[in-house]
mmCIF file of N, CA and C in Angstrom:
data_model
loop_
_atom_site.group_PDB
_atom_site.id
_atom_site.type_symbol
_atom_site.label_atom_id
_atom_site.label_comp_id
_atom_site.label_asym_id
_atom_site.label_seq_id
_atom_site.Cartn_x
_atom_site.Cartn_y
_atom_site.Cartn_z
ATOM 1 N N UNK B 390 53.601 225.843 124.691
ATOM 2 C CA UNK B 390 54.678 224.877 124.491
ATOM 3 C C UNK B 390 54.082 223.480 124.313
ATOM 4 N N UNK B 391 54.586 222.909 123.047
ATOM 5 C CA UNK B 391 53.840 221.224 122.738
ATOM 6 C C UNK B 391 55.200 220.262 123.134
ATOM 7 N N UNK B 392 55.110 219.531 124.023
ATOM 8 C CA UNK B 392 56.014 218.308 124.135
ATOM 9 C C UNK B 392 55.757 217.398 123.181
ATOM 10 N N UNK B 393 56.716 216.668 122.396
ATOM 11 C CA UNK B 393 56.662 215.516 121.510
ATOM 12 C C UNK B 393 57.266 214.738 121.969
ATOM 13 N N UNK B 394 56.904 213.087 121.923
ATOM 14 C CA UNK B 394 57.692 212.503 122.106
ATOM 15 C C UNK B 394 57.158 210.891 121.041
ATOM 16 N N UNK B 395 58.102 210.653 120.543
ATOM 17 C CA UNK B 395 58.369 209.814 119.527
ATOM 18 C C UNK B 395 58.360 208.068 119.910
ATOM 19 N N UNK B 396 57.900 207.118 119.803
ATOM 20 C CA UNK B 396 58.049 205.874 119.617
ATOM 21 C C UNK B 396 57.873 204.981 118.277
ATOM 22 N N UNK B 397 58.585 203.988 118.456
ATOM 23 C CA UNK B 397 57.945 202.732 117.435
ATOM 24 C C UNK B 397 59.397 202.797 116.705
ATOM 25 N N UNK B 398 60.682 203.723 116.078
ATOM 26 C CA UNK B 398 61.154 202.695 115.474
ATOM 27 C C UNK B 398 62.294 201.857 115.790
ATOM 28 N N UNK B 399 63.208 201.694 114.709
ATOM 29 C CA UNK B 399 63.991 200.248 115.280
ATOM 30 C C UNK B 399 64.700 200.113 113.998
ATOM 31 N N UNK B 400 65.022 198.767 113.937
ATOM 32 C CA UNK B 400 65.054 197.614 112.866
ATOM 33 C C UNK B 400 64.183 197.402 112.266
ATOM 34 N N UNK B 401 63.690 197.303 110.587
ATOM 35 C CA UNK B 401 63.076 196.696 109.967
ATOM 36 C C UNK B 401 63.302 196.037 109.120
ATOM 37 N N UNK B 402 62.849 195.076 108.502
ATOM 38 C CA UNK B 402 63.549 194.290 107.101
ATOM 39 C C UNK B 402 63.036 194.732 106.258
ATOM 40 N N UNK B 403 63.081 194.934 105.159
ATOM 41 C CA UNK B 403 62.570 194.948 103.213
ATOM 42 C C UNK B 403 61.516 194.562 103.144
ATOM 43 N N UNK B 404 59.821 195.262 103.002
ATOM 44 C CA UNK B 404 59.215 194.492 103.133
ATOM 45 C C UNK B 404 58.550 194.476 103.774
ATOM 46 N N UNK B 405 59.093 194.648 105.308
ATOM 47 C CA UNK B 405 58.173 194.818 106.327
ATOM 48 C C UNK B 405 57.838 195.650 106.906
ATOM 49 N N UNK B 406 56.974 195.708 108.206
ATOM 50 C CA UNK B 406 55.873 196.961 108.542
ATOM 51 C C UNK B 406 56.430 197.303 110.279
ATOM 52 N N UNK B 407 56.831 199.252 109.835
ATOM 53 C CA UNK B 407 57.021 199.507 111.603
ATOM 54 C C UNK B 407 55.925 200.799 111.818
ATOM 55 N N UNK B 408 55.291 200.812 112.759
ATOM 56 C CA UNK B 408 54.640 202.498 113.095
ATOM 57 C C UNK B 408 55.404 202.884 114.061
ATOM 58 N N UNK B 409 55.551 204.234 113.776
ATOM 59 C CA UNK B 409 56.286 205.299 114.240
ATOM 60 C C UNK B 409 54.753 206.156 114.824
ATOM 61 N N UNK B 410 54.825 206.328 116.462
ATOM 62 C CA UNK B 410 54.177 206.898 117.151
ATOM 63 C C UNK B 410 54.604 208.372 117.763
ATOM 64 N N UNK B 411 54.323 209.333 117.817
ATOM 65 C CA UNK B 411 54.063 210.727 118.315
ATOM 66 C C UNK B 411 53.278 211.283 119.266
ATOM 67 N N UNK B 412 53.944 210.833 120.564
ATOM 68 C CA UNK B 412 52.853 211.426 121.942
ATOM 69 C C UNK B 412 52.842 212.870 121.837
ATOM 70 N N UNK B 413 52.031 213.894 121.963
ATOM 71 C CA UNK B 413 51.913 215.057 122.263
ATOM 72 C C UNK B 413 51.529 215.655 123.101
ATOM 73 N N UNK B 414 51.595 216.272 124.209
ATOM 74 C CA UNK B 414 51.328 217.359 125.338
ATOM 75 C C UNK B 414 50.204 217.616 125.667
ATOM 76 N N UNK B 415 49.624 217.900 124.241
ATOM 77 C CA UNK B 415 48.271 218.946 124.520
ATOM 78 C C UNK B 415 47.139 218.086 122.924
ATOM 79 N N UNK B 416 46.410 218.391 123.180
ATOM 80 C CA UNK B 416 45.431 217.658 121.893
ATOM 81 C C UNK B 416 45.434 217.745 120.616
ATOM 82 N N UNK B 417 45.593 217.066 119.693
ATOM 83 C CA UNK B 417 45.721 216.996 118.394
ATOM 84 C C UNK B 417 45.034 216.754 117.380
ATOM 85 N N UNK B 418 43.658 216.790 117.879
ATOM 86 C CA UNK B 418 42.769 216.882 117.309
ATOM 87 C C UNK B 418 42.513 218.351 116.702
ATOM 88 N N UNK B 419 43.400 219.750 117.790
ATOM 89 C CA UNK B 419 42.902 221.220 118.000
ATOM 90 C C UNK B 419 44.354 221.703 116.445
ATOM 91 N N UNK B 420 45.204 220.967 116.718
ATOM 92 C CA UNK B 420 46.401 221.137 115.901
ATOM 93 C C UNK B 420 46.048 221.233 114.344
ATOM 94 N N UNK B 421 47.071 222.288 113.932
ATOM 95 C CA UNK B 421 46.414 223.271 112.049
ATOM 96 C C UNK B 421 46.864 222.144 110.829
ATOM 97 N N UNK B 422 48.085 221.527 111.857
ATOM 98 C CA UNK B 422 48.945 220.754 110.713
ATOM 99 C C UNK B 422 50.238 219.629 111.464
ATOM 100 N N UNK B 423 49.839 218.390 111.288
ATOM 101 C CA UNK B 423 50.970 217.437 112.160
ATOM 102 C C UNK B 423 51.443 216.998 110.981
ATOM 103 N N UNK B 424 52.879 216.289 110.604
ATOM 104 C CA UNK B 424 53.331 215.505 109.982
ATOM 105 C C UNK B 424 54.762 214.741 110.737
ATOM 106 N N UNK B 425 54.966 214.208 109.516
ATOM 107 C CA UNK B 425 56.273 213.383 109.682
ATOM 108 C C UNK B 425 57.629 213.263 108.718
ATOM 109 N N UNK B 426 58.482 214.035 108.914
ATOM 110 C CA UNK B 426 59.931 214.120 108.555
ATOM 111 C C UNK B 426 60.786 213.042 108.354
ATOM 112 N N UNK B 427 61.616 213.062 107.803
ATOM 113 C CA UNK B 427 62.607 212.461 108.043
ATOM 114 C C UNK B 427 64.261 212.759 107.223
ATOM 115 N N UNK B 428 65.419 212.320 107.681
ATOM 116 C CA UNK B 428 66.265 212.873 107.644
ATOM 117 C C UNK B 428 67.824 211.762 107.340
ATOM 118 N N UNK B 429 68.270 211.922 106.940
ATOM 119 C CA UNK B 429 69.815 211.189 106.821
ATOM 120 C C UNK B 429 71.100 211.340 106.721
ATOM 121 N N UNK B 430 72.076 211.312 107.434
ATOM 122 C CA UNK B 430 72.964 211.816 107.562
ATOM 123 C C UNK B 430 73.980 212.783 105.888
ATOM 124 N N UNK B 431 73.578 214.280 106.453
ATOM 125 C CA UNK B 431 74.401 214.807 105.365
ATOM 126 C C UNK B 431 73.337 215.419 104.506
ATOM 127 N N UNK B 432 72.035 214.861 104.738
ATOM 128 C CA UNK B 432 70.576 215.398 103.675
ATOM 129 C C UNK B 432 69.985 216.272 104.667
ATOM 130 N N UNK B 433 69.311 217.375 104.167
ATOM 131 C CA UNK B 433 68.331 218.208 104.440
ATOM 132 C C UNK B 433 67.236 216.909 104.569
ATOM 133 N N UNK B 434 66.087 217.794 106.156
ATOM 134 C CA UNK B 434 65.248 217.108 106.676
ATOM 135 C C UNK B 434 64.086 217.412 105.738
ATOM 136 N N UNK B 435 63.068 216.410 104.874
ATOM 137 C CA UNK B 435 62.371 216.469 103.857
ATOM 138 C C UNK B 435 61.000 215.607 104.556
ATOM 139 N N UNK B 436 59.801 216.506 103.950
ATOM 140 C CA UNK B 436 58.829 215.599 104.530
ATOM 141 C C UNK B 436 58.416 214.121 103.859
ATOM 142 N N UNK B 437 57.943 213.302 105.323
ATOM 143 C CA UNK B 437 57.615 212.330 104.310
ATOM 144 C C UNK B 437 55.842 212.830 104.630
ATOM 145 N N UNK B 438 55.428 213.012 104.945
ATOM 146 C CA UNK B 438 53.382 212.703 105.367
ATOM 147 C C UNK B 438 53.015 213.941 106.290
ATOM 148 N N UNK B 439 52.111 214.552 106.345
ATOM 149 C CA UNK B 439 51.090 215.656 106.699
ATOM 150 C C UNK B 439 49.711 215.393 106.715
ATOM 151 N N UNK B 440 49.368 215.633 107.835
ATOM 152 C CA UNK B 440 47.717 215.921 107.915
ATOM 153 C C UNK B 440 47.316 217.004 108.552
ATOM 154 N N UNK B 441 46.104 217.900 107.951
ATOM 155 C CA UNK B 441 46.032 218.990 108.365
ATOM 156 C C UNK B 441 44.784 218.984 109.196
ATOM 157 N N UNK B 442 44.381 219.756 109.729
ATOM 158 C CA UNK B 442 42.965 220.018 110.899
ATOM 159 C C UNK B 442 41.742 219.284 110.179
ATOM 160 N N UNK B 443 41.627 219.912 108.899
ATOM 161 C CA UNK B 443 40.812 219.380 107.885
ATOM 162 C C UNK B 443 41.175 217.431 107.682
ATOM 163 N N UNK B 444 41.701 216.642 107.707
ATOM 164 C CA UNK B 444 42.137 215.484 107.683
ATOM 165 C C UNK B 444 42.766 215.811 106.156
ATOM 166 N N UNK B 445 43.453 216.584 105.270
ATOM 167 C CA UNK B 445 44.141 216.501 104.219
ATOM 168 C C UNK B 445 45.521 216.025 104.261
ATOM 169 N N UNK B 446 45.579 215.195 103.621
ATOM 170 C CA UNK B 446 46.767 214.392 103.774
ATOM 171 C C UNK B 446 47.773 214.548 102.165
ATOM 172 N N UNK B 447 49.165 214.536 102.985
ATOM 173 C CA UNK B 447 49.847 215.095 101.776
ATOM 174 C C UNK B 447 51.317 213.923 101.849
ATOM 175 N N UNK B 448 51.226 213.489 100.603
ATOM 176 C CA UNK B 448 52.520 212.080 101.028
ATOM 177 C C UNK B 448 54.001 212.243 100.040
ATOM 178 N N UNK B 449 55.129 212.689 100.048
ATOM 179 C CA UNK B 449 56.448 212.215 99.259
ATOM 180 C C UNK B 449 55.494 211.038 98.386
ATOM 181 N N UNK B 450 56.377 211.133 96.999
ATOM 182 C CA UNK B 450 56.368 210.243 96.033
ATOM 183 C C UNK B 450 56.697 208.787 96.073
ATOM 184 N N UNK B 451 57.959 209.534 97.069
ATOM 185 C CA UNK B 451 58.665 208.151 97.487
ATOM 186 C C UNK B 451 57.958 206.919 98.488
ATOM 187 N N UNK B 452 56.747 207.432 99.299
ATOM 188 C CA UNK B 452 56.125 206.876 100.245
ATOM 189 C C UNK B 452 55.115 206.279 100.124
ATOM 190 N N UNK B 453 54.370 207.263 99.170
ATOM 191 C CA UNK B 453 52.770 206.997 98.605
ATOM 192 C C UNK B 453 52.304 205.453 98.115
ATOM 193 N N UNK B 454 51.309 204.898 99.028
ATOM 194 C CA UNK B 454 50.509 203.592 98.858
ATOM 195 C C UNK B 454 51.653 202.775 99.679
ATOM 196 N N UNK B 455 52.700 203.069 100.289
ATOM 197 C CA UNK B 455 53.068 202.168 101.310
ATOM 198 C C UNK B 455 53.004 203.029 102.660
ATOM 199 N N UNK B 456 52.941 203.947 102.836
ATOM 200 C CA UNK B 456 53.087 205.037 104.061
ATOM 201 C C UNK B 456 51.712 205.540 104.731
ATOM 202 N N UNK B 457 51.312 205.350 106.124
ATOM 203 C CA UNK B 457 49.812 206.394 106.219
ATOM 204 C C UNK B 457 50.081 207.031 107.188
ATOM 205 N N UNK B 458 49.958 208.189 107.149
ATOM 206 C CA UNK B 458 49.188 209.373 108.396
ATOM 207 C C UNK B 458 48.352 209.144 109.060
ATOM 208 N N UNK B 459 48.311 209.138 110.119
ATOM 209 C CA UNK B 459 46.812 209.392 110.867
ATOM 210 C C UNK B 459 47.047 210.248 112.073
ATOM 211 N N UNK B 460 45.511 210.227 112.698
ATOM 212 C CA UNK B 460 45.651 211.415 113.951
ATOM 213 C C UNK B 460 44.775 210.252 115.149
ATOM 214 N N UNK B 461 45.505 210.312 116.111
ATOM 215 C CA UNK B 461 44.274 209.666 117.009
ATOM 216 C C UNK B 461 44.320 210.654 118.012
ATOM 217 N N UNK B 462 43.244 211.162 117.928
ATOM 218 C CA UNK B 462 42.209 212.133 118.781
ATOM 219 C C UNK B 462 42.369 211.496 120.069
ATOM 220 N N UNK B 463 42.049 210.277 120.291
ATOM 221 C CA UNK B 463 41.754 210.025 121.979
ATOM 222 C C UNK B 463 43.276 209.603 122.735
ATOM 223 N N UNK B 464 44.172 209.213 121.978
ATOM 224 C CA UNK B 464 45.166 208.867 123.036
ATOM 225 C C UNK B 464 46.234 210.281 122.354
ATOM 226 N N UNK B 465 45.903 211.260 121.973
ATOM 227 C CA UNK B 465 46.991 212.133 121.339
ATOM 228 C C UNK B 465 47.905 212.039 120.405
ATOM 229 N N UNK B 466 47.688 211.108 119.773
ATOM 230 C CA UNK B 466 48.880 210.575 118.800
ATOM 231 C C UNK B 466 49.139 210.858 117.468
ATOM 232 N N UNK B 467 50.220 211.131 117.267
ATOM 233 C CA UNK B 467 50.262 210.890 115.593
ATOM 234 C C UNK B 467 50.955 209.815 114.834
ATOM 235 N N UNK B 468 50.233 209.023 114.483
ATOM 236 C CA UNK B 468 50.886 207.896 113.892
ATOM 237 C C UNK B 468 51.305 207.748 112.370
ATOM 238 N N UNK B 469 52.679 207.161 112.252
ATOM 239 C CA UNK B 469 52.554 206.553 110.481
ATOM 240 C C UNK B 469 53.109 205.774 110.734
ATOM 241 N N UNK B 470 51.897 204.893 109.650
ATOM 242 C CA UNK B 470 52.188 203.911 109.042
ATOM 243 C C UNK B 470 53.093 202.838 108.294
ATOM 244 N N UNK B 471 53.941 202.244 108.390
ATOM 245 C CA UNK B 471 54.586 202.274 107.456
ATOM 246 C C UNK B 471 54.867 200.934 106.869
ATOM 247 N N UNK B 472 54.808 200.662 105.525
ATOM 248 C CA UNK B 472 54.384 198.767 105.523
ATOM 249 C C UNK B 472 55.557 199.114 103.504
ATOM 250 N N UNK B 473 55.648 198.009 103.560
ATOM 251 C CA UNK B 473 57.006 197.566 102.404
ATOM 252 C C UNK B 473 58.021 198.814 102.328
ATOM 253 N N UNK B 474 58.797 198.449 103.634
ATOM 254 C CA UNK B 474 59.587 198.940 103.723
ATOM 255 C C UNK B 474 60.742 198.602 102.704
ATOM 256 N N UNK B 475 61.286 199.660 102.833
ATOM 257 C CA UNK B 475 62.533 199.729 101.480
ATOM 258 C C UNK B 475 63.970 199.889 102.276
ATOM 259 N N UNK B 476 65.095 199.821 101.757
ATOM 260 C CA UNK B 476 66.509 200.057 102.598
ATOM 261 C C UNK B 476 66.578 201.499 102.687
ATOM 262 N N UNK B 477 65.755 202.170 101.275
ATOM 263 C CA UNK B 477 66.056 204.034 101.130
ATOM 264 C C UNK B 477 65.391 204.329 102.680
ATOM 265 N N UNK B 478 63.948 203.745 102.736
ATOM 266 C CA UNK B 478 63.618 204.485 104.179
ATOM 267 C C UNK B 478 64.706 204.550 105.604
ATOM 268 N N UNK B 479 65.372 204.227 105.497
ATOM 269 C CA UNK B 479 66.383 204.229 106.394
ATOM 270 C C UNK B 479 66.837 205.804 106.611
ATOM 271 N N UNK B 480 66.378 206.032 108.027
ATOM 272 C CA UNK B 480 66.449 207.793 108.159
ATOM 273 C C UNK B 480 66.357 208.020 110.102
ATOM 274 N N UNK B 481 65.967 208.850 110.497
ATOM 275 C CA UNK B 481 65.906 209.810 111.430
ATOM 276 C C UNK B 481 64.372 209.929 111.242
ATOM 277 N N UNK B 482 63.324 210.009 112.233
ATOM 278 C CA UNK B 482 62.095 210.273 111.460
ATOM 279 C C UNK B 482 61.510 211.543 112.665
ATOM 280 N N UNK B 483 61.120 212.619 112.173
ATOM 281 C CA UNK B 483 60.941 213.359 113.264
ATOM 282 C C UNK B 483 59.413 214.142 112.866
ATOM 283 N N UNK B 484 58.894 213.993 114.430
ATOM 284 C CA UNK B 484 57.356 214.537 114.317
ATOM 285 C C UNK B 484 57.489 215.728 114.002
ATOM 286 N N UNK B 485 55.972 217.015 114.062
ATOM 287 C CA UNK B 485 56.375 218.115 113.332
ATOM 288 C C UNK B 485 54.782 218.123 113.690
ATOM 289 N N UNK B 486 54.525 219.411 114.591
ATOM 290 C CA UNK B 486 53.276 220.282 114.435
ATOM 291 C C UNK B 486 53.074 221.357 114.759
ATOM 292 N N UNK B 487 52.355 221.919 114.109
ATOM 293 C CA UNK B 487 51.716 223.749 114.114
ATOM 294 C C UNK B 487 50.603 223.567 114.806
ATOM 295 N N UNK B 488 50.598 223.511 115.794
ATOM 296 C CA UNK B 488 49.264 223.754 116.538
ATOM 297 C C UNK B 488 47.959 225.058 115.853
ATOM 298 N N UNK B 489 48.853 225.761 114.988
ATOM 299 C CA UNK B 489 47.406 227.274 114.972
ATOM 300 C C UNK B 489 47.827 227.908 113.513
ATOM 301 N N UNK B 490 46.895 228.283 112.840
ATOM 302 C CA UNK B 490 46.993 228.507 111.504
ATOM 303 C C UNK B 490 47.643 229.652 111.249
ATOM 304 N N UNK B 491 48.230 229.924 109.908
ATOM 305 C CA UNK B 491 48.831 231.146 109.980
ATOM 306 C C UNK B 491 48.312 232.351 110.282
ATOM 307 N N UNK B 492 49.309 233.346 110.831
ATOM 308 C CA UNK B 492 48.661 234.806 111.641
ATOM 309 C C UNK B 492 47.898 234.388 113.099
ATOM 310 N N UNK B 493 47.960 233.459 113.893
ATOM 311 C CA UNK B 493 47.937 233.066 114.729
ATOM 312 C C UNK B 493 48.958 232.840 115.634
ATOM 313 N N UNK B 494 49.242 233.590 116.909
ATOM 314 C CA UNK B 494 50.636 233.099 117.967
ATOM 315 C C UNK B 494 50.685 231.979 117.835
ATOM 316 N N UNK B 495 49.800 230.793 117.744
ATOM 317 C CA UNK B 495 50.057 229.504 118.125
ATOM 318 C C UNK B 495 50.624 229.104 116.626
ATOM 319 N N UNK B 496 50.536 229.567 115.570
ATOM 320 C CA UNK B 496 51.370 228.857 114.619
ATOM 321 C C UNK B 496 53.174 228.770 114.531
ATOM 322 N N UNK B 497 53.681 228.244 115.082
ATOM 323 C CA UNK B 497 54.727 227.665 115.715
ATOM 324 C C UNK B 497 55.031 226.392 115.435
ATOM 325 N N UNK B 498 55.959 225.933 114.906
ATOM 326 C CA UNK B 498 56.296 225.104 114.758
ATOM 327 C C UNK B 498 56.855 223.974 116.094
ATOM 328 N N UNK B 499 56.683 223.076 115.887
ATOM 329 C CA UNK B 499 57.777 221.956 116.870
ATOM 330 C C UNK B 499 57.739 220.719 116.921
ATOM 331 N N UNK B 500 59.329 219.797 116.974
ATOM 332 C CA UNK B 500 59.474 219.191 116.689
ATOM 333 C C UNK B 500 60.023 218.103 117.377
ATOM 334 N N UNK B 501 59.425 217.030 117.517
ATOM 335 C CA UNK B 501 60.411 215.844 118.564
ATOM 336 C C UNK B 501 61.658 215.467 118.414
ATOM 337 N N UNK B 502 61.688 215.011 119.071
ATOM 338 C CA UNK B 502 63.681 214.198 119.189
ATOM 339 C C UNK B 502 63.921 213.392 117.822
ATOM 340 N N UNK B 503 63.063 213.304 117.489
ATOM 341 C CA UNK B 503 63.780 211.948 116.325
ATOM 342 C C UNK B 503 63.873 210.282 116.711
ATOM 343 N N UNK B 504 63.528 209.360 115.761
ATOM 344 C CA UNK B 504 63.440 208.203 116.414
ATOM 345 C C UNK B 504 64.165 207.221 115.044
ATOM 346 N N UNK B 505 65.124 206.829 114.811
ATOM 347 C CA UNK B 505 65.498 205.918 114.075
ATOM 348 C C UNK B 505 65.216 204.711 113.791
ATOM 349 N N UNK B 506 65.274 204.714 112.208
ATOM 350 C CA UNK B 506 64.519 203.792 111.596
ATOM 351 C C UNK B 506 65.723 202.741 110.838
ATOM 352 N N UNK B 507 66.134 201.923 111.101
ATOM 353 C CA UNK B 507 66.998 201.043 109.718
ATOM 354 C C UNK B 507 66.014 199.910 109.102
ATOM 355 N N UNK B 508 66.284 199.741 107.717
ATOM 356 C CA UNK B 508 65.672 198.602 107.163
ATOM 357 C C UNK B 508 66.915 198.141 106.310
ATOM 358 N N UNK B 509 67.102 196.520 106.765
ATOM 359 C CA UNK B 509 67.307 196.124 106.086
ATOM 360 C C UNK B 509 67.346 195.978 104.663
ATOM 361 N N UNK B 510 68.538 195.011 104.475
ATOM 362 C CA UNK B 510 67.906 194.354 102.668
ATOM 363 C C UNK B 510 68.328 193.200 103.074
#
């Protein structure tokens, strides 16, 4: 069982920069595949960012060169980035990891609470 738990968003304006943080349970450095979701009332939950064990990183169209992934190994975290913010980013943003590759018990999905994001215009 992986506990998630979500910090960082809020309010943002057009423009400007919030990180969205992802405490996890157990180490994430060991994890097959972490990313970051997000969601809006009435839409199917669509990814925005992925990084896999390998550090491969996979970004929405919509995100790419303003959005980053990362993994921090020492405090457990999964962080994104997120800098010129837009009003579209305005969502639900929810963590997301598979601890163990496929054909593995541990490949399992799970997912935090969700942490809301508004941006301005």
């Amino acid at each position: 069982q992986v506990q998630l738990v979500e910090s960082g968003g809020g309010l943002g304006q057009t423009g400007g920069s919030l990180r969205l943080s992802c405490a996890a349970s157990t180490k994430v450095s060991n994890f097959y595949e972490v990313a970051w979701y997000r969601q809006t009332p009435g839409s199917r939950r669509t990814l925005v960012a992925s990084i896999t064990g390998r550090n491969l990183t996979k970004y929405d169209e919509s995100v790419k060169a303003r959005f980053t992934i990362s993994r921090d190994n020492a405090k457990n975290t999964v962080d994104l980035e997120m800098n010129s913010l837009k009003p579209e980013d305005t969502a639900v943003y929810y963590c997301y990891v598979v601890p163990g590759p496929p054909g593995w018990s541990s490949h399992v999905a799970y997912w935090g609470q969700g942490t809301q994001v508004t941006v301005s215009s």
